[in-house]
Amino acid sequence: MEKTSTKDKILYAALDLISERGYDGVGVDLLAEKAGLKGPSLYRHYKGKEKIFESLINMVEKRYEEGFRNTSETCPQSLDELINNAMKSVRFTIEDDVIHKTRRILAMEQFRSKRLAEMTSKYHLENLQHVYAGFFDEMMRKGLLIEDDPEYMALEFVAPVSLMIHICDRQPERKAEMVEKIKNHFEHFVKIYGKERE
């Protein structure tokens, strides 16, 4: 098992605390304590809370990109593959604890930071809409989907999912219900826009 570095311990402590209390509700001494350090020794690793937060956001952006890499780089070759890949992305988004805590942070802090506001829009909708618009354009050319505007189709495909994922975050007891609704949403999308499955 890989040993966690002190810098990473600090980042995960920041993730836990800021997702619970918000950025302003977490001081350096509390961060150090949560990471198992004395307050002043934290400064050997980071110059202050803002640098810790910046490093945390960089770490999370990398994790998002790695988590979606397999399902966002190659266009699905069938309607079933479209649904299966989309559900893999949904499960990653819902089940990955770092991503879940990050969504909480983004929900709280997006109005404090321009970067976090942009990140919220990027990861909750814009990136996915862009990826799926490209997929849908290619899938139309291959005869898998009926002809329509791929940008609007992508918006219709991803926006309800973002809403249901946020319901999971606010009401974890509804997770299974929301996952089922998301799958049904994808199935409905394919029923409306897909050509006959083989």
XYZ file of C-alpha atoms in Angstrom:
198
model
C 0.000 0.000 0.000
C 1.282 3.427 -0.974
C 2.210 5.733 1.903
C 0.400 9.080 1.990
C 2.739 12.073 1.978
C 2.360 14.828 4.547
C 1.331 17.240 1.790
C -1.445 14.860 0.718
C -2.559 14.387 4.333
C -2.942 18.156 4.541
C -4.936 18.249 1.304
C -7.301 15.476 2.410
C -7.736 17.173 5.782
C -8.610 20.378 3.923
C -11.061 18.489 1.713
C -12.840 16.994 4.730
C -12.976 20.184 6.764
C -13.821 22.662 4.005
C -16.558 20.387 2.635
C -18.138 20.432 6.112
C -17.486 24.007 7.283
C -16.705 26.073 4.194
C -13.420 27.836 3.469
C -13.878 30.608 6.029
C -14.867 28.114 8.736
C -11.494 26.351 8.673
C -8.316 27.779 10.213
C -4.734 26.657 9.711
C -4.482 25.254 13.248
C -7.551 23.074 12.703
C -6.168 21.902 9.351
C -2.860 21.013 10.949
C -4.583 19.136 13.782
C -6.759 17.159 11.345
C -3.620 16.258 9.349
C -1.835 15.153 12.543
C 0.586 18.103 12.649
C 1.360 21.062 14.873
C 0.122 24.360 13.419
C 3.521 25.916 12.587
C 4.861 22.733 10.936
C 2.135 22.996 8.291
C 3.987 26.013 6.885
C 6.916 23.776 5.936
C 4.644 22.231 3.322
C 2.363 25.116 2.292
C 2.691 28.884 2.692
C -0.856 29.249 4.001
C -4.476 28.242 3.701
C -4.914 29.812 0.270
C -2.014 27.742 -1.124
C -3.488 24.594 0.439
C -6.851 25.356 -1.128
C -5.256 26.077 -4.508
C -3.366 22.751 -4.373
C -6.559 20.958 -3.339
C -8.449 22.345 -6.341
C -5.576 21.372 -8.674
C -5.605 17.827 -7.236
C -9.360 17.542 -7.714
C -9.277 18.830 -11.297
C -6.720 16.148 -12.118
C -8.923 13.513 -10.463
C -11.969 14.638 -12.482
C -9.999 14.382 -15.715
C -8.631 10.935 -14.850
C -12.047 9.676 -13.719
C -13.768 10.695 -16.943
C -10.934 9.856 -19.325
C -12.182 6.377 -20.287
C -15.746 7.458 -20.974
C -15.134 10.857 -22.565
C -12.390 10.220 -25.105
C -13.977 7.703 -27.473
C -17.364 8.026 -29.111
C -19.752 5.192 -28.228
C -20.224 2.703 -31.064
C -23.792 1.792 -30.102
C -26.758 3.112 -28.140
C -26.131 0.528 -25.428
C -22.503 1.653 -25.149
C -23.699 5.264 -24.843
C -25.886 4.325 -21.864
C -23.262 2.055 -20.251
C -20.488 4.659 -20.519
C -22.752 7.433 -19.245
C -23.738 5.279 -16.253
C -20.034 4.576 -15.496
C -19.454 8.335 -15.371
C -22.482 8.821 -13.128
C -21.323 6.102 -10.725
C -17.833 7.617 -10.567
C -19.345 11.031 -9.867
C -21.657 9.775 -7.144
C -19.434 7.159 -5.494
C -16.018 8.845 -5.479
C -15.744 10.461 -2.036
C -13.271 13.136 -3.175
C -15.552 14.197 -6.026
C -18.590 14.176 -3.731
C -16.851 16.400 -1.155
C -15.604 18.676 -3.911
C -19.153 19.233 -5.156
C -20.072 20.320 -1.615
C -17.146 22.756 -1.597
C -18.071 24.110 -5.027
C -21.689 24.589 -3.960
C -20.565 26.622 -0.932
C -17.606 28.509 -2.363
C -18.563 29.232 -5.989
C -19.759 32.698 -5.006
C -16.492 33.546 -3.218
C -14.113 32.610 -5.997
C -14.264 33.287 -9.732
C -12.139 30.183 -10.363
C -14.558 28.000 -8.389
C -17.570 29.532 -10.147
C -15.972 28.657 -13.492
C -15.030 25.195 -12.240
C -18.607 24.583 -11.070
C -20.029 25.470 -14.488
C -17.297 23.517 -16.252
C -17.669 20.232 -14.373
C -21.394 20.300 -13.669
C -22.480 21.014 -17.232
C -20.262 22.643 -19.858
C -17.558 19.988 -20.273
C -20.099 17.179 -20.405
C -22.315 19.064 -22.836
C -19.322 19.662 -25.112
C -18.222 15.996 -24.989
C -21.706 14.629 -25.655
C -22.406 17.147 -28.442
C -19.330 15.764 -30.210
C -20.453 12.188 -29.576
C -23.985 12.873 -30.807
C -22.727 14.581 -33.954
C -20.603 11.530 -34.757
C -23.384 9.094 -33.794
C -25.769 10.904 -36.178
C -23.250 10.556 -38.999
C -23.009 6.821 -38.219
C -26.789 6.494 -38.329
C -27.182 5.659 -34.625
C -29.188 8.782 -33.747
C -31.798 10.758 -35.671
C -30.722 14.103 -37.099
C -31.111 16.980 -34.647
C -29.040 19.749 -33.060
C -26.243 17.944 -31.150
C -25.711 20.870 -28.732
C -29.339 20.852 -27.585
C -29.400 17.069 -27.483
C -26.318 17.124 -25.248
C -27.905 19.726 -22.971
C -31.036 17.578 -22.728
C -28.871 14.514 -21.990
C -26.677 15.962 -19.215
C -28.618 18.748 -17.444
C -31.172 16.508 -15.689
C -28.337 14.236 -14.554
C -26.553 17.126 -12.872
C -29.768 17.992 -11.033
C -30.273 14.395 -9.856
C -26.661 14.103 -8.697
C -27.181 17.210 -6.573
C -30.253 15.581 -5.058
C -28.011 12.615 -4.116
C -25.629 15.044 -2.424
C -28.378 16.734 -0.411
C -30.349 13.571 0.330
C -27.982 10.556 0.330
C -30.854 8.243 1.279
C -32.249 8.851 -2.243
C -29.084 7.724 -4.060
C -30.522 4.420 -5.383
C -33.690 6.195 -6.518
C -31.695 8.866 -8.373
C -29.363 6.337 -10.024
C -32.437 4.469 -11.293
C -33.987 7.726 -12.553
C -30.759 8.662 -14.327
C -30.641 5.275 -16.070
C -34.305 5.659 -17.060
C -33.522 9.161 -18.344
C -30.761 7.758 -20.587
C -33.065 4.989 -21.802
C -35.768 7.565 -22.583
C -33.256 9.714 -24.465
C -32.245 6.732 -26.609
C -35.915 5.875 -27.209
C -36.578 9.422 -28.465
C -33.385 10.095 -30.449
C -31.972 6.655 -31.185
C -32.531 4.626 -34.282
C -33.478 0.982 -33.889
C -31.106 -1.052 -31.759
C -29.766 -4.139 -33.475
